[in-house]
PDB file of C-alpha atoms in Angstrom:
ATOM      1  CA  MET A  18      -9.656  16.033 229.298  1.00 60.00           C
ATOM      2  CA  ASP A  19      -6.505  15.586 231.339  1.00 73.00           C
ATOM      3  CA  GLN A  20      -4.463  18.758 230.802  1.00 85.00           C
ATOM      4  CA  THR A  21      -1.096  17.011 231.123  1.00 92.00           C
ATOM      5  CA  VAL A  22      -2.012  14.557 228.382  1.00 94.00           C
ATOM      6  CA  ASN A  23      -3.394  17.327 226.201  1.00 94.00           C
ATOM      7  CA  GLU A  24      -0.177  19.302 226.670  1.00 95.00           C
ATOM      8  CA  ARG A  25       1.962  16.307 225.839  1.00 95.00           C
ATOM      9  CA  ILE A  26       0.046  15.603 222.614  1.00 97.00           C
ATOM     10  CA  ARG A  27       0.267  19.227 221.577  1.00 96.00           C
ATOM     11  CA  ARG A  28       4.005  19.227 222.209  1.00 97.00           C
ATOM     12  CA  GLU A  29       4.579  15.986 220.287  1.00 97.00           C
ATOM     13  CA  VAL A  30       2.703  17.180 217.200  1.00 97.00           C
ATOM     14  CA  THR A  31       4.376  20.610 217.216  1.00 96.00           C
ATOM     15  CA  GLU A  32       7.923  19.445 217.842  1.00 97.00           C
ATOM     16  CA  ASN A  33       7.863  16.583 215.319  1.00 97.00           C
ATOM     17  CA  ASP A  34       6.995  17.035 211.647  1.00 97.00           C
ATOM     18  CA  VAL A  35       5.313  13.655 211.258  1.00 98.00           C
ATOM     19  CA  VAL A  36       3.801  11.851 214.237  1.00 98.00           C
ATOM     20  CA  LEU A  37       1.845   8.614 214.253  1.00 98.00           C
ATOM     21  CA  PHE A  38      -0.149   7.699 217.339  1.00 98.00           C
ATOM     22  CA  MET A  39      -0.460   3.951 217.010  1.00 98.00           C
ATOM     23  CA  LYS A  40      -0.939   0.632 218.740  1.00 97.00           C
ATOM     24  CA  GLY A  41       2.512  -0.893 219.204  1.00 97.00           C
ATOM     25  CA  THR A  42       5.714   0.496 217.752  1.00 97.00           C
ATOM     26  CA  PRO A  43       6.777   1.063 214.134  1.00 97.00           C
ATOM     27  CA  VAL A  44       8.902  -2.089 214.392  1.00 96.00           C
ATOM     28  CA  PHE A  45       6.207  -4.131 216.131  1.00 96.00           C
ATOM     29  CA  PRO A  46       2.749  -2.766 215.347  1.00 96.00           C
ATOM     30  CA  GLN A  47       0.076  -4.423 217.508  1.00 96.00           C
ATOM     31  CA  CYS A  48      -2.845  -3.862 215.178  1.00 93.00           C
ATOM     32  CA  GLY A  49      -3.415  -4.240 211.452  1.00 92.00           C
ATOM     33  CA  PHE A  50      -4.564  -0.645 210.968  1.00 93.00           C
ATOM     34  CA  SER A  51      -1.479   0.773 212.649  1.00 96.00           C
ATOM     35  CA  ALA A  52       0.680  -1.628 210.652  1.00 97.00           C
ATOM     36  CA  ALA A  53      -0.902  -0.452 207.394  1.00 97.00           C
ATOM     37  CA  VAL A  54      -0.048   3.205 208.043  1.00 98.00           C
ATOM     38  CA  VAL A  55       3.495   2.327 209.137  1.00 98.00           C
ATOM     39  CA  GLN A  56       3.839   0.416 205.895  1.00 97.00           C
ATOM     40  CA  VAL A  57       2.732   3.396 203.785  1.00 97.00           C
ATOM     41  CA  LEU A  58       5.100   5.815 205.570  1.00 97.00           C
ATOM     42  CA  SER A  59       8.012   3.383 205.425  1.00 96.00           C
ATOM     43  CA  HIS A  60       7.374   2.684 201.772  1.00 95.00           C
ATOM     44  CA  MET A  61       7.478   6.417 201.069  1.00 95.00           C
ATOM     45  CA  GLY A  62      10.648   6.732 203.111  1.00 95.00           C
ATOM     46  CA  VAL A  63       9.114   9.410 205.324  1.00 96.00           C
ATOM     47  CA  LYS A  64      10.702   9.860 208.734  1.00 96.00           C
ATOM     48  CA  PHE A  65       8.132   9.798 211.506  1.00 97.00           C
ATOM     49  CA  LYS A  66       7.809   9.441 215.242  1.00 98.00           C
ATOM     50  CA  GLY A  67       5.642   6.535 216.337  1.00 98.00           C
ATOM     51  CA  ILE A  68       3.966   6.860 219.717  1.00 98.00           C
ATOM     52  CA  ASP A  69       2.568   3.708 221.285  1.00 98.00           C
ATOM     53  CA  VAL A  70      -0.775   4.450 222.976  1.00 97.00           C
ATOM     54  CA  LEU A  71      -0.976   0.951 224.454  1.00 97.00           C
ATOM     55  CA  VAL A  72       1.637   1.741 227.085  1.00 96.00           C
ATOM     56  CA  ASP A  73      -0.361   4.729 228.381  1.00 94.00           C
ATOM     57  CA  PRO A  74      -4.139   4.434 228.877  1.00 92.00           C
ATOM     58  CA  SER A  75      -4.527   8.184 229.451  1.00 94.00           C
ATOM     59  CA  LEU A  76      -2.842   8.867 226.121  1.00 95.00           C
ATOM     60  CA  ARG A  77      -5.001   6.258 224.399  1.00 94.00           C
ATOM     61  CA  GLN A  78      -8.139   8.135 225.482  1.00 94.00           C
ATOM     62  CA  GLY A  79      -6.541  11.575 225.299  1.00 95.00           C
ATOM     63  CA  ILE A  80      -5.653  11.331 221.626  1.00 96.00           C
ATOM     64  CA  LYS A  81      -9.250  10.405 220.765  1.00 94.00           C
ATOM     65  CA  ASP A  82     -10.509  13.521 222.512  1.00 93.00           C
ATOM     66  CA  PHE A  83      -7.755  15.680 221.033  1.00 95.00           C
ATOM     67  CA  ALA A  84      -8.789  15.057 217.416  1.00 94.00           C
ATOM     68  CA  ASN A  85     -12.440  14.168 218.041  1.00 93.00           C
ATOM     69  CA  TRP A  86     -11.585  10.897 216.348  1.00 95.00           C
ATOM     70  CA  PRO A  87     -12.609   7.566 217.852  1.00 93.00           C
ATOM     71  CA  THR A  88      -9.916   5.269 216.490  1.00 93.00           C
ATOM     72  CA  ILE A  89      -6.188   4.733 216.399  1.00 95.00           C
ATOM     73  CA  PRO A  90      -3.906   5.137 214.400  1.00 96.00           C
ATOM     74  CA  GLN A  91      -3.903   8.899 213.895  1.00 98.00           C
ATOM     75  CA  LEU A  92      -1.406  10.684 211.674  1.00 98.00           C
ATOM     76  CA  TYR A  93      -0.280  14.265 212.259  1.00 98.00           C
ATOM     77  CA  VAL A  94       1.781  16.292 209.817  1.00 97.00           C
ATOM     78  CA  LYS A  95       3.199  19.618 211.004  1.00 96.00           C
ATOM     79  CA  GLY A  96       0.688  19.752 213.817  1.00 95.00           C
ATOM     80  CA  GLU A  97      -2.322  18.999 211.644  1.00 95.00           C
ATOM     81  CA  PHE A  98      -4.451  15.875 212.008  1.00 97.00           C
ATOM     82  CA  VAL A  99      -4.520  14.218 208.591  1.00 97.00           C
ATOM     83  CA  GLY A 100      -6.583  11.132 209.271  1.00 97.00           C
ATOM     84  CA  GLY A 101      -6.780   7.503 210.292  1.00 95.00           C
ATOM     85  CA  CYS A 102      -5.917   4.350 208.409  1.00 95.00           C
ATOM     86  CA  ASP A 103      -8.648   4.539 205.724  1.00 95.00           C
ATOM     87  CA  ILE A 104      -7.897   8.160 204.861  1.00 96.00           C
ATOM     88  CA  ILE A 105      -4.138   7.640 204.754  1.00 97.00           C
ATOM     89  CA  ARG A 106      -4.513   4.611 202.510  1.00 96.00           C
ATOM     90  CA  GLU A 107      -6.892   6.455 200.191  1.00 95.00           C
ATOM     91  CA  MET A 108      -4.644   9.520 200.049  1.00 96.00           C
ATOM     92  CA  TYR A 109      -1.597   7.392 199.359  1.00 97.00           C
ATOM     93  CA  GLU A 110      -3.289   5.550 196.508  1.00 96.00           C
ATOM     94  CA  SER A 111      -4.506   8.770 194.902  1.00 96.00           C
ATOM     95  CA  GLY A 112      -1.144  10.525 195.289  1.00 96.00           C
ATOM     96  CA  GLU A 113      -2.608  13.135 197.657  1.00 96.00           C
ATOM     97  CA  LEU A 114      -0.417  12.059 200.548  1.00 97.00           C
ATOM     98  CA  GLN A 115       2.740  12.677 198.527  1.00 96.00           C
ATOM     99  CA  GLU A 116       1.298  16.090 197.595  1.00 96.00           C
ATOM    100  CA  LEU A 117       0.525  16.893 201.208  1.00 96.00           C
ATOM    101  CA  PHE A 118       4.065  16.089 202.366  1.00 96.00           C
ATOM    102  CA  LYS A 119       5.463  18.205 199.551  1.00 95.00           C
ATOM    103  CA  GLU A 120       3.173  21.122 200.421  1.00 95.00           C
ATOM    104  CA  LYS A 121       4.112  20.905 204.072  1.00 95.00           C
ATOM    105  CA  GLY A 122       7.817  20.703 203.272  1.00 94.00           C
ATOM    106  CA  VAL A 123       8.360  17.175 204.551  1.00 94.00           C
ATOM    107  CA  ALA A 124      11.078  15.228 202.746  1.00 89.00           C
ATOM    108  CA  VAL A 125       9.790  12.272 200.722  1.00 89.00           C
ATOM    109  CA  PRO A 126      12.851  10.500 199.322  1.00 86.00           C
ATOM    110  CA  ALA A 127      11.051   7.623 197.594  1.00 64.00           C
TER     111      ALA A 127
ATOM    112  CA  MET B  18     -19.026  -7.155 220.900  1.00 55.00           C
ATOM    113  CA  ALA B  19     -20.197  -7.110 217.327  1.00 71.00           C
ATOM    114  CA  MET B  20     -22.779  -5.002 215.529  1.00 82.00           C
ATOM    115  CA  ASP B  21     -25.272  -5.959 212.874  1.00 88.00           C
ATOM    116  CA  ALA B  22     -24.724  -4.458 209.404  1.00 91.00           C
ATOM    117  CA  GLY B  23     -28.380  -3.394 209.225  1.00 92.00           C
ATOM    118  CA  GLU B  24     -28.011  -1.478 212.481  1.00 92.00           C
ATOM    119  CA  ILE B  25     -24.933   0.357 211.185  1.00 93.00           C
ATOM    120  CA  GLU B  26     -26.811   1.318 208.036  1.00 95.00           C
ATOM    121  CA  ARG B  27     -29.873   2.442 209.995  1.00 95.00           C
ATOM    122  CA  LEU B  28     -27.846   4.739 212.264  1.00 95.00           C
ATOM    123  CA  ILE B  29     -26.059   6.311 209.311  1.00 96.00           C
ATOM    124  CA  ARG B  30     -29.298   6.935 207.396  1.00 96.00           C
ATOM    125  CA  GLU B  31     -30.966   8.356 210.462  1.00 96.00           C
ATOM    126  CA  SER B  32     -28.312  11.025 210.743  1.00 96.00           C
ATOM    127  CA  ILE B  33     -27.498  11.495 207.037  1.00 95.00           C
ATOM    128  CA  PRO B  34     -30.900  10.960 205.358  1.00 94.00           C
ATOM    129  CA  ASP B  35     -29.843  11.157 201.698  1.00 95.00           C
ATOM    130  CA  ALA B  36     -26.911   8.772 202.208  1.00 95.00           C
ATOM    131  CA  LYS B  37     -26.382   5.889 199.837  1.00 95.00           C
ATOM    132  CA  VAL B  38     -24.921   3.217 202.049  1.00 96.00           C
ATOM    133  CA  ARG B  39     -23.279  -0.074 201.206  1.00 95.00           C
ATOM    134  CA  ILE B  40     -21.914  -2.285 203.938  1.00 94.00           C
ATOM    135  CA  ASP B  41     -19.738  -5.301 203.290  1.00 93.00           C
ATOM    136  CA  ASP B  42     -19.076  -7.876 205.979  1.00 90.00           C
ATOM    137  CA  LEU B  43     -15.403  -8.388 205.172  1.00 88.00           C
ATOM    138  CA  ARG B  44     -14.843 -11.669 206.964  1.00 87.00           C
ATOM    139  CA  GLY B  45     -18.391 -12.867 207.435  1.00 83.00           C
ATOM    140  CA  ASP B  46     -17.901 -12.676 211.190  1.00 81.00           C
ATOM    141  CA  GLY B  47     -20.127  -9.678 211.934  1.00 80.00           C
ATOM    142  CA  ASP B  48     -17.129  -7.813 213.268  1.00 82.00           C
ATOM    143  CA  HIS B  49     -15.124  -6.515 210.309  1.00 87.00           C
ATOM    144  CA  TYR B  50     -17.044  -4.231 207.982  1.00 92.00           C
ATOM    145  CA  ALA B  51     -16.367  -1.894 205.121  1.00 94.00           C
ATOM    146  CA  ALA B  52     -18.826   0.929 204.546  1.00 95.00           C
ATOM    147  CA  TYR B  53     -19.168   2.990 201.374  1.00 96.00           C
ATOM    148  CA  ILE B  54     -21.215   6.100 201.920  1.00 96.00           C
ATOM    149  CA  GLU B  55     -22.221   8.718 199.396  1.00 97.00           C
ATOM    150  CA  SER B  56     -24.098  11.839 200.392  1.00 97.00           C
ATOM    151  CA  SER B  57     -24.521  15.411 199.231  1.00 96.00           C
ATOM    152  CA  ALA B  58     -23.928  16.356 202.874  1.00 96.00           C
ATOM    153  CA  PHE B  59     -20.246  15.554 202.293  1.00 97.00           C
ATOM    154  CA  ALA B  60     -19.833  18.171 199.566  1.00 96.00           C
ATOM    155  CA  GLY B  61     -17.113  20.686 200.325  1.00 95.00           C
ATOM    156  CA  LYS B  62     -15.984  18.835 203.435  1.00 96.00           C
ATOM    157  CA  SER B  63     -12.569  17.301 204.064  1.00 95.00           C
ATOM    158  CA  ARG B  64     -12.249  13.534 204.425  1.00 95.00           C
ATOM    159  CA  VAL B  65     -11.660  13.963 208.135  1.00 96.00           C
ATOM    160  CA  GLN B  66     -14.896  15.975 208.458  1.00 96.00           C
ATOM    161  CA  GLN B  67     -16.811  13.437 206.359  1.00 97.00           C
ATOM    162  CA  HIS B  68     -15.647  10.550 208.511  1.00 96.00           C
ATOM    163  CA  GLN B  69     -16.399  12.530 211.668  1.00 96.00           C
ATOM    164  CA  MET B  70     -19.995  12.922 210.456  1.00 96.00           C
ATOM    165  CA  VAL B  71     -20.273   9.153 210.078  1.00 96.00           C
ATOM    166  CA  TYR B  72     -18.689   8.574 213.484  1.00 94.00           C
ATOM    167  CA  ALA B  73     -21.151  11.039 215.004  1.00 95.00           C
ATOM    168  CA  ALA B  74     -23.995   9.072 213.394  1.00 95.00           C
ATOM    169  CA  LEU B  75     -22.681   5.917 215.047  1.00 94.00           C
ATOM    170  CA  GLN B  76     -23.063   7.602 218.452  1.00 91.00           C
ATOM    171  CA  GLY B  77     -19.882   6.459 220.135  1.00 89.00           C
ATOM    172  CA  ARG B  78     -19.951   2.889 218.889  1.00 89.00           C
ATOM    173  CA  MET B  79     -16.957   3.387 216.611  1.00 89.00           C
ATOM    174  CA  GLY B  80     -13.837   2.360 218.452  1.00 81.00           C
ATOM    175  CA  ASN B  81     -15.943   0.416 220.939  1.00 82.00           C
ATOM    176  CA  GLU B  82     -18.444  -2.201 219.709  1.00 83.00           C
ATOM    177  CA  LEU B  83     -17.236  -1.417 216.231  1.00 85.00           C
ATOM    178  CA  HIS B  84     -13.560  -2.101 216.158  1.00 78.00           C
ATOM    179  CA  ALA B  85     -13.180  -2.599 212.444  1.00 84.00           C
ATOM    180  CA  LEU B  86     -15.165  -0.424 210.079  1.00 91.00           C
ATOM    181  CA  ALA B  87     -13.231   0.630 206.998  1.00 91.00           C
ATOM    182  CA  LEU B  88     -14.802   3.842 205.757  1.00 93.00           C
ATOM    183  CA  THR B  89     -14.956   5.312 202.286  1.00 95.00           C
ATOM    184  CA  THR B  90     -17.004   8.482 201.914  1.00 96.00           C
ATOM    185  CA  ALA B  91     -17.781  10.601 198.887  1.00 95.00           C
ATOM    186  CA  ALA B  92     -20.015  13.380 197.659  1.00 94.00           C
ATOM    187  CA  PRO B  93     -22.052  12.513 194.548  1.00 91.00           C
ATOM    188  CA  LYS B  94     -20.158  13.357 191.377  1.00 82.00           C
ATOM    189  CA  GLY B  95     -21.317  15.831 188.809  1.00 64.00           C
TER     190      GLY B  95
END
Protein backbone atom coordinates (compact mmCIF):
# COMPACT_ATOMS: atom_id res chain seq x y z
CA MET A 1 0.00 0.00 0.00
CA ASP A 2 1.03 3.58 -0.66
CA GLN A 3 2.76 4.76 2.52
CA THR A 4 1.64 8.38 2.14
CA VAL A 5 -1.99 7.33 1.94
CA ASN A 6 -1.58 4.94 4.85
CA GLU A 7 -0.01 7.72 6.91
CA ARG A 8 -2.77 10.14 6.04
CA ILE A 9 -5.50 7.68 7.06
CA ARG A 10 -3.74 6.92 10.31
CA ARG A 11 -3.44 10.63 11.06
CA GLU A 12 -7.09 11.34 10.24
CA VAL A 13 -8.41 8.57 12.50
CA THR A 14 -6.08 9.49 15.39
CA GLU A 15 -6.59 13.24 15.27
CA ASN A 16 -10.38 13.14 14.91
CA ASP A 17 -12.68 11.33 17.34
CA VAL A 18 -15.23 10.30 14.73
CA VAL A 19 -14.28 9.94 11.08
CA LEU A 20 -16.43 8.73 8.22
CA PHE A 21 -14.77 7.76 4.95
CA MET A 22 -17.59 8.12 2.47
CA LYS A 23 -18.63 8.74 -1.10
CA GLY A 24 -19.49 12.43 -1.39
CA THR A 25 -19.70 14.85 1.51
CA PRO A 26 -21.95 14.87 4.59
CA VAL A 27 -24.04 17.57 2.89
CA PHE A 28 -24.10 15.83 -0.49
CA PRO A 29 -23.58 12.09 -0.10
CA GLN A 30 -23.06 10.40 -3.49
CA CYS A 31 -24.23 6.95 -2.49
CA GLY A 32 -27.15 5.58 -0.50
CA PHE A 33 -24.96 3.66 1.95
CA SER A 34 -22.89 6.72 2.79
CA ALA A 35 -26.08 8.76 3.10
CA ALA A 36 -27.54 6.23 5.54
CA VAL A 37 -24.57 6.48 7.92
CA VAL A 38 -24.54 10.29 7.70
CA GLN A 39 -28.21 10.20 8.59
CA VAL A 40 -27.62 8.05 11.69
CA LEU A 41 -24.75 10.26 12.94
CA SER A 42 -26.66 13.47 12.25
CA HIS A 43 -29.75 12.11 13.94
CA MET A 44 -27.67 11.30 17.02
CA GLY A 45 -26.11 14.75 16.89
CA VAL A 46 -22.60 13.30 16.83
CA LYS A 47 -19.90 15.55 15.42
CA PHE A 48 -17.84 13.80 12.77
CA LYS A 49 -15.39 14.47 9.99
CA GLY A 50 -16.53 13.25 6.59
CA ILE A 51 -13.81 12.41 4.10
CA ASP A 52 -14.81 12.09 0.46
CA VAL A 53 -12.94 9.18 -1.16
CA LEU A 54 -14.30 10.03 -4.61
CA VAL A 55 -11.96 13.00 -4.96
CA ASP A 56 -8.88 10.83 -4.36
CA PRO A 57 -8.57 7.42 -6.05
CA SER A 58 -5.54 6.45 -3.95
CA LEU A 59 -7.53 7.11 -0.79
CA ARG A 60 -10.49 5.15 -2.14
CA GLN A 61 -8.28 2.07 -2.52
CA GLY A 62 -6.09 2.86 0.48
CA ILE A 63 -8.94 2.86 2.98
CA LYS A 64 -10.06 -0.58 1.78
CA ASP A 65 -6.59 -1.97 2.41
CA PHE A 66 -6.27 -0.13 5.72
CA ALA A 67 -9.26 -1.87 7.33
CA ASN A 68 -9.28 -5.01 5.17
CA TRP A 69 -12.80 -3.97 4.27
CA PRO A 70 -13.99 -3.92 0.67
CA THR A 71 -16.67 -1.24 0.80
CA ILE A 72 -17.26 2.38 1.64
CA PRO A 73 -18.51 3.98 3.93
CA GLN A 74 -16.26 3.12 6.86
CA LEU A 75 -16.72 4.60 10.32
CA TYR A 76 -13.86 5.11 12.77
CA VAL A 77 -14.29 6.08 16.40
CA LYS A 78 -11.19 7.06 18.38
CA GLY A 79 -8.97 5.33 15.86
CA GLU A 80 -10.94 2.09 15.82
CA PHE A 81 -12.76 0.77 12.76
CA VAL A 82 -16.36 0.20 13.81
CA GLY A 83 -17.93 -0.99 10.59
CA GLY A 84 -19.70 -0.21 7.35
CA CYS A 85 -23.28 0.77 6.66
CA ASP A 86 -24.97 -2.51 7.69
CA ILE A 87 -23.11 -2.72 10.99
CA ILE A 88 -23.70 0.93 11.87
CA ARG A 89 -27.40 0.62 11.11
CA GLU A 90 -27.69 -2.57 13.16
CA MET A 91 -25.76 -1.07 16.08
CA TYR A 92 -27.85 2.08 15.99
CA GLU A 93 -31.11 0.14 16.05
CA SER A 94 -29.99 -2.04 18.95
CA GLY A 95 -28.63 0.90 20.96
CA GLU A 96 -25.05 -0.43 20.77
CA LEU A 97 -23.81 2.57 18.82
CA GLN A 98 -24.96 4.96 21.54
CA GLU A 99 -23.21 2.69 24.07
CA LEU A 100 -20.02 2.67 22.03
CA PHE A 101 -19.89 6.48 21.82
CA LYS A 102 -20.50 6.70 25.55
CA GLU A 103 -17.76 4.17 26.30
CA LYS A 104 -15.32 5.99 24.06
CA GLY A 105 -16.19 9.35 25.59
CA VAL A 106 -17.74 10.87 22.48
CA ALA A 107 -20.50 13.40 23.15
CA VAL A 108 -23.95 12.26 22.02
CA PRO A 109 -26.31 15.18 22.65
CA ALA A 110 -29.48 13.62 21.22
CA MET B 1 -21.74 -6.38 -13.51
CA ALA B 2 -24.23 -8.37 -11.52
CA MET B 3 -23.96 -11.68 -9.68
CA ASP B 4 -26.43 -14.50 -9.39
CA ALA B 5 -27.91 -15.12 -5.92
CA GLY B 6 -27.15 -18.85 -6.20
CA GLU B 7 -23.50 -18.08 -6.88
CA ILE B 8 -23.28 -15.83 -3.81
CA GLU B 9 -24.80 -18.57 -1.68
CA ARG B 10 -22.49 -21.22 -3.12
CA LEU B 11 -19.35 -19.20 -2.38
CA ILE B 12 -20.46 -18.53 1.19
CA ARG B 13 -21.27 -22.19 1.86
CA GLU B 14 -18.01 -23.31 0.33
CA SER B 15 -16.06 -21.25 2.82
CA ILE B 16 -18.44 -21.47 5.81
CA PRO B 17 -19.88 -25.00 5.48
CA ASP B 18 -22.42 -24.93 8.33
CA ALA B 19 -23.82 -21.55 7.25
CA LYS B 20 -27.55 -21.05 6.96
CA VAL B 21 -27.87 -18.60 4.12
CA ARG B 22 -30.83 -16.60 2.90
CA ILE B 23 -30.45 -14.21 0.01
CA ASP B 24 -33.10 -11.70 -0.98
CA ASP B 25 -32.97 -9.92 -4.31
CA LEU B 26 -34.06 -6.52 -3.00
CA ARG B 27 -35.07 -4.91 -6.27
CA GLY B 28 -35.42 -7.93 -8.51
CA ASP B 29 -32.60 -6.59 -10.67
CA GLY B 30 -29.90 -9.11 -9.76
CA ASP B 31 -27.77 -6.31 -8.41
CA HIS B 32 -29.07 -5.38 -4.96
CA TYR B 33 -29.09 -8.22 -2.46
CA ALA B 34 -29.55 -8.73 1.23
CA ALA B 35 -27.91 -11.76 2.80
CA TYR B 36 -28.75 -13.26 6.19
CA ILE B 37 -26.11 -15.68 7.35
CA GLU B 38 -26.07 -17.76 10.50
CA SER B 39 -23.11 -19.92 11.43
CA SER B 40 -21.46 -21.31 14.53
CA ALA B 41 -18.20 -20.04 13.00
CA PHE B 42 -19.33 -16.53 13.96
CA ALA B 43 -19.49 -17.31 17.68
CA GLY B 44 -17.31 -15.04 19.77
CA LYS B 45 -16.40 -12.85 16.81
CA SER B 46 -17.15 -9.15 16.40
CA ARG B 47 -19.52 -8.02 13.65
CA VAL B 48 -16.58 -6.64 11.72
CA GLN B 49 -14.82 -10.03 11.90
CA GLN B 50 -18.01 -11.86 10.91
CA HIS B 51 -18.51 -9.67 7.87
CA GLN B 52 -14.84 -10.00 6.96
CA MET B 53 -15.29 -13.79 6.90
CA VAL B 54 -18.17 -13.40 4.45
CA TYR B 55 -16.18 -10.96 2.32
CA ALA B 56 -13.28 -13.41 2.28
CA ALA B 57 -15.69 -16.12 1.08
CA LEU B 58 -16.74 -13.85 -1.77
CA GLN B 59 -13.11 -13.71 -2.94
CA GLY B 60 -12.82 -10.06 -3.84
CA ARG B 61 -16.19 -9.73 -5.53
CA MET B 62 -17.60 -7.53 -2.77
CA GLY B 63 -17.12 -3.92 -3.71
CA ASN B 64 -16.59 -4.93 -7.33
CA GLU B 65 -19.19 -7.09 -9.12
CA LEU B 66 -21.19 -6.95 -5.94
CA HIS B 67 -21.87 -3.34 -5.23
CA ALA B 68 -24.90 -3.78 -3.04
CA LEU B 69 -25.01 -6.67 -0.60
CA ALA B 70 -26.58 -5.79 2.73
CA LEU B 71 -25.18 -8.21 5.28
CA THR B 72 -26.65 -9.49 8.51
CA THR B 73 -24.64 -12.15 10.31
CA ALA B 74 -25.31 -14.04 13.51
CA ALA B 75 -24.18 -17.01 15.54
CA PRO B 76 -26.93 -19.53 16.33
CA LYS B 77 -28.71 -18.67 19.57
CA GLY B 78 -28.79 -20.88 22.60
